[in-house]
Coordinates of C-alpha atoms and ligand atoms in Angstrom, one line a residue:
M1 CA 22.3 215.5 124.5
N2 CA 20.9 212.3 123.1
I3 CA 21.3 212.5 119.3
Q4 CA 18.4 210.1 118.5
G5 CA 15.7 212.2 116.9
K6 CA 17.6 215.5 117.1
V7 CA 18.1 217.9 114.2
A8 CA 21.5 219.3 113.2
V9 CA 22.6 222.0 110.9
V10 CA 26.0 221.2 109.4
S11 CA 27.7 223.9 107.4
G12 CA 30.2 222.6 104.9
G13 CA 28.4 219.3 105.3
A14 CA 28.7 218.3 101.6
S15 CA 32.4 217.4 101.8
G16 CA 35.2 216.2 104.0
M17 CA 34.7 216.4 107.8
G18 CA 31.3 217.9 107.5
L19 CA 30.0 215.1 105.4
E20 CA 31.4 212.5 107.7
I21 CA 29.8 214.3 110.7
V22 CA 26.4 214.2 108.8
R23 CA 26.9 210.4 108.2
R24 CA 27.6 209.7 111.9
L25 CA 24.7 211.9 113.1
V26 CA 22.4 209.9 110.9
S27 CA 23.9 206.6 112.0
L28 CA 23.0 207.6 115.6
G29 CA 19.4 208.4 114.7
G30 CA 19.7 212.1 114.1
K31 CA 18.6 214.3 111.2
A32 CA 20.8 216.8 109.4
A33 CA 20.5 219.9 107.2
I34 CA 23.6 220.4 105.0
F35 CA 24.4 224.1 104.5
D36 CA 26.9 224.2 101.6
L37 CA 27.7 226.0 98.4
N38 CA 28.3 222.7 96.6
A39 CA 24.9 221.6 95.3
T40 CA 26.1 218.6 93.4
A41 CA 27.9 217.1 96.4
G42 CA 24.9 218.1 98.6
A43 CA 22.5 216.2 96.3
A44 CA 24.8 213.2 96.4
A45 CA 24.7 213.2 100.2
V46 CA 20.9 213.3 100.2
A47 CA 20.8 210.4 97.7
E48 CA 23.2 208.4 99.9
L49 CA 21.6 209.1 103.3
G50 CA 17.9 209.4 102.4
E51 CA 15.1 211.3 104.1
S52 CA 17.0 212.0 107.3
V53 CA 19.1 214.6 105.4
V54 CA 18.1 217.8 103.5
F55 CA 20.4 220.0 101.5
A56 CA 20.2 223.8 101.5
E57 CA 22.4 225.7 99.1
V58 CA 23.8 228.2 101.6
N59 CA 26.6 230.7 101.4
V60 CA 27.7 231.3 105.0
T61 CA 28.8 234.8 104.2
S62 CA 25.2 235.8 103.4
E63 CA 22.7 236.4 106.2
D64 CA 19.7 236.0 103.8
S65 CA 21.1 232.7 102.5
I66 CA 21.5 231.3 106.0
K67 CA 18.0 232.5 107.0
A68 CA 16.6 230.7 103.9
G69 CA 18.4 227.5 104.9
I70 CA 17.1 227.8 108.5
E71 CA 13.5 228.1 107.1
Q72 CA 14.0 225.1 104.9
T73 CA 15.3 223.1 107.9
M74 CA 12.4 224.1 110.2
A75 CA 10.0 223.2 107.4
A76 CA 11.6 219.8 106.9
F77 CA 12.3 218.8 110.5
G78 CA 10.5 221.3 112.8
A79 CA 13.4 222.2 115.1
I80 CA 17.2 222.7 115.4
H81 CA 19.1 221.2 118.3
I82 CA 22.7 220.9 117.0
C83 CA 24.8 223.2 114.9
V84 CA 28.2 222.1 113.6
N85 CA 30.2 224.6 111.6
C86 CA 32.7 223.1 109.1
A87 CA 32.4 225.4 106.1
G88 CA 35.8 226.9 105.5
I89 CA 38.4 227.8 103.0
A90 CA 42.2 227.3 103.2
T91 CA 44.0 230.4 101.9
G92 CA 47.6 231.4 101.9
S93 CA 49.8 234.4 101.1
K94 CA 52.8 236.0 102.8
T95 CA 52.2 239.3 104.7
L96 CA 54.7 240.8 102.3
G97 CA 55.6 238.5 99.4
K98 CA 57.2 238.6 95.9
N99 CA 54.1 240.1 94.4
G100 CA 53.6 242.7 97.2
P101 CA 51.6 243.0 100.4
F102 CA 49.0 240.4 101.4
P103 CA 46.0 241.0 99.1
L104 CA 43.3 242.6 101.3
D105 CA 40.4 241.0 99.4
L106 CA 41.9 237.5 100.2
W107 CA 42.2 238.5 103.9
N108 CA 38.6 239.7 103.9
K109 CA 37.3 236.6 102.1
T110 CA 39.1 234.3 104.5
L111 CA 37.7 236.0 107.6
A112 CA 34.2 236.3 106.0
V113 CA 33.9 232.6 105.3
N114 CA 35.8 231.0 108.2
L115 CA 35.1 233.4 111.1
T116 CA 32.1 235.6 110.3
G117 CA 30.4 232.7 108.5
T118 CA 30.7 230.5 111.5
F119 CA 29.3 233.1 113.8
N120 CA 26.5 234.0 111.4
V121 CA 25.3 230.4 111.2
L122 CA 25.5 229.7 114.9
R123 CA 23.7 232.8 116.0
L124 CA 20.7 232.1 113.7
C125 CA 20.7 228.4 114.8
A126 CA 20.7 229.5 118.5
E127 CA 17.6 231.6 117.8
Q128 CA 15.8 228.4 116.9
M129 CA 17.4 226.3 119.7
A130 CA 16.0 228.7 122.2
K131 CA 12.5 227.5 121.3
N132 CA 13.3 223.9 122.1
T133 CA 11.7 222.2 125.1
P134 CA 14.6 221.2 127.3
E135 CA 15.6 217.6 127.0
N136 CA 16.1 217.0 130.7
A137 CA 16.1 218.6 134.2
D138 CA 19.4 220.3 133.4
G139 CA 17.6 222.3 130.7
V140 CA 19.6 221.0 127.7
C141 CA 18.3 222.8 124.5
G142 CA 21.2 222.8 122.1
A143 CA 24.8 222.1 121.3
I144 CA 27.1 224.1 119.0
I145 CA 30.5 222.9 117.7
N146 CA 32.8 225.0 115.5
T147 CA 35.9 223.9 113.6
A148 CA 39.1 225.8 114.3
S149 CA 42.5 224.4 113.4
V150 CA 45.9 223.9 114.9
A151 CA 46.8 227.0 112.8
A152 CA 45.0 229.0 115.4
F153 CA 48.0 228.3 117.6
E154 CA 50.9 227.5 115.2
G155 CA 50.1 229.2 112.0
Q156 CA 52.7 228.6 109.3
V157 CA 54.3 231.0 106.9
G158 CA 51.6 232.4 104.7
Q159 CA 48.8 231.6 107.1
A160 CA 48.1 235.1 108.6
A161 CA 44.5 235.3 107.4
Y162 CA 43.7 231.6 107.9
S163 CA 45.2 231.6 111.4
A164 CA 43.4 234.8 112.3
S165 CA 40.1 233.3 111.2
K166 CA 40.7 230.1 113.3
G167 CA 42.1 232.0 116.3
G168 CA 38.9 234.0 116.2
I169 CA 36.9 230.8 116.4
V170 CA 38.9 229.7 119.4
G171 CA 38.6 233.1 121.1
M172 CA 34.8 233.4 120.7
T173 CA 34.1 230.0 122.1
L174 CA 33.9 230.9 125.8
P175 CA 32.1 234.2 125.4
I176 CA 29.4 232.6 123.2
A177 CA 29.2 229.7 125.7
R178 CA 28.6 232.3 128.4
D179 CA 26.0 234.2 126.3
L180 CA 24.0 231.0 125.6
S181 CA 24.4 229.3 128.9
T182 CA 21.1 230.8 130.2
I183 CA 19.2 229.1 127.5
G184 CA 20.7 225.6 127.8
I185 CA 23.1 225.8 124.8
R186 CA 26.7 224.5 125.0
V187 CA 29.4 225.9 122.7
N188 CA 32.7 224.1 121.9
C189 CA 35.2 224.0 119.2
I190 CA 37.6 221.4 117.7
A191 CA 41.0 222.2 116.4
P192 CA 42.0 219.5 113.9
G193 CA 45.6 218.9 112.9
L194 CA 46.1 217.3 109.4
I195 CA 43.0 215.5 108.3
N196 CA 42.7 213.6 105.0
T197 CA 39.9 215.5 103.2
P198 CA 39.4 217.1 99.8
M199 CA 40.8 220.4 101.3
F200 CA 44.0 218.7 102.4
E201 CA 44.3 216.7 99.1
S202 CA 44.2 220.0 97.2
L203 CA 47.7 220.8 98.6
P204 CA 50.7 220.4 96.1
A205 CA 52.0 216.8 96.2
P206 CA 55.4 217.6 97.8
V207 CA 53.7 219.6 100.6
Y208 CA 51.1 216.8 101.0
E209 CA 53.9 214.2 101.3
A210 CA 56.0 216.3 103.7
L211 CA 53.1 217.1 106.0
S212 CA 51.7 213.6 106.1
S213 CA 54.5 212.2 108.2
T214 CA 54.7 215.1 110.7
P215 CA 52.1 214.0 113.4
L216 CA 53.8 212.6 116.6
F217 CA 51.8 209.4 116.9
P218 CA 50.0 207.9 115.0
K219 CA 52.3 208.9 112.1
R220 CA 49.6 209.5 109.6
L221 CA 46.9 211.9 108.5
G222 CA 43.8 212.0 110.7
R223 CA 40.6 210.5 109.3
A224 CA 37.4 212.6 108.9
A225 CA 35.6 209.8 110.8
E226 CA 37.9 210.4 113.8
I227 CA 36.8 214.0 113.9
A228 CA 33.1 213.0 113.5
H229 CA 33.5 210.6 116.4
M230 CA 34.8 213.5 118.6
V231 CA 32.0 215.8 117.4
T232 CA 29.3 213.3 118.4
S233 CA 31.0 212.6 121.7
V234 CA 31.0 216.3 122.5
I235 CA 27.3 216.6 121.6
E236 CA 26.5 213.6 123.8
N237 CA 28.5 214.7 126.8
D238 CA 26.7 217.6 128.5
Y239 CA 29.6 218.4 130.8
I240 CA 31.9 219.7 128.0
N241 CA 31.4 223.4 127.5
G242 CA 33.4 226.5 126.5
E243 CA 36.3 224.2 125.4
C244 CA 38.6 224.0 122.4
I245 CA 39.8 220.4 121.8
R246 CA 42.9 219.8 119.7
M247 CA 42.8 216.6 117.6
D248 CA 46.2 216.4 116.0
A249 CA 48.1 213.3 117.2
G250 CA 50.5 215.5 119.1
L251 CA 51.4 217.5 116.1
R252 CA 53.0 221.0 116.6
M253 CA 53.2 222.8 113.2
Q254 CA 56.6 224.2 112.2
P255 CA 57.0 227.6 110.6
K256 CA 57.1 226.0 107.1
Ligands
NAD1 N1 41.6 219.1 106.3 C1 42.3 219.6 107.3 O1 43.5 219.1 107.4 C2 41.9 220.7 108.2 C3 42.7 220.9 109.3 C4 42.2 221.9 110.3 C5 41.0 222.5 110.1 N2 40.3 222.2 109.0 C6 39.0 222.9 108.9 O2 37.9 222.0 108.9 C7 36.8 222.5 108.1 C8 36.4 221.4 107.1 O3 37.4 221.2 106.3 P1 37.5 220.0 105.2 O4 38.9 219.6 105.3 O5 36.5 219.0 105.5 O6 37.3 220.8 103.9 P2 36.4 220.5 102.6 O7 37.0 221.4 101.6 O8 36.4 219.0 102.3 O9 35.0 221.0 103.0 C9 34.6 222.3 103.2 C10 33.2 222.5 102.7 O10 32.9 223.9 103.0 C11 32.1 224.4 101.9 N3 32.2 225.9 101.8 C12 33.3 226.6 101.5 N4 32.9 227.9 101.5 C13 31.6 228.0 101.8 C14 30.6 229.0 102.0 N5 31.0 230.3 101.8 N6 29.4 228.7 102.3 C15 29.0 227.4 102.5 N7 29.8 226.4 102.4 C16 31.1 226.7 102.0 C17 32.7 223.7 100.7 O11 31.8 223.7 99.6 C18 33.0 222.3 101.2 O12 31.9 221.4 101.0 C19 37.3 223.8 107.5 O13 36.8 224.9 108.3 C20 38.8 223.7 107.6 O14 39.4 225.0 107.7 C21 40.7 221.3 108.1

């Protein structure tokens, strides 16, 4: 898919990887609707990037909220061709810890934002993508990219809910790609390792320091711009479909 002139919905696009993806899409001639809870950061992104970007205050756990964001996007840009899901929360608690069993409300919230939120946004974007005139003889109408994590494969102590939510994103990639193949929409996911974003910076300093040197090579945290580069490569390359791509500099997370 050629990004020039195309319209993307980017959930979680007000911060971190999502914001960097919005910047890169705009630099390649695309337009973007940021779906995020953080209105202040969303307004700052619009001020930075201008009329190619709109902000919709969307909570990905709410169907009504997403529908309102989709309406706003269609009113602003007239179509949706790309959906990138980055909205997510990092949570942690042991299955049975000092304070008792894993709090079920924390489990439910993690799954609701990271997994159900991702599916909720993409299914409503797909509805709009199905209306697009195919870009070429292959019938290209849309591209969806979700954000999993290496925690889908090597979740650490305390990451039962986070890993389940990200494992769900990996697991649903192929069946959704199959569901949407008949209408020219590809579905892929990216599983980042340790990326330097506000989410990662929120870790306690000793954990941050310890984790920063764990990638195999290069021995540093990943950059949001590196993830954004991969996202636009996947959008542009029509022969990548139903795939989960690890981006982790060879990292394999240890139990702690
Ligand atoms: N940073 C890392 O090392 C890392 C590694 C692997 C995976 N990830 C995943 O990448 C994605 C992006 O993470 P990031 O590091 O850029 O984080 P970030 O905290 O910088 O950005 C996440 C954004 O999601 C938004 N958000 C949270 N809950 C929302 C909701 N209910 N509705 C709408 N928006 C909501 C936040 O407001 C924020 O702007 C997340 O899904 C995260 O789990 C991050």
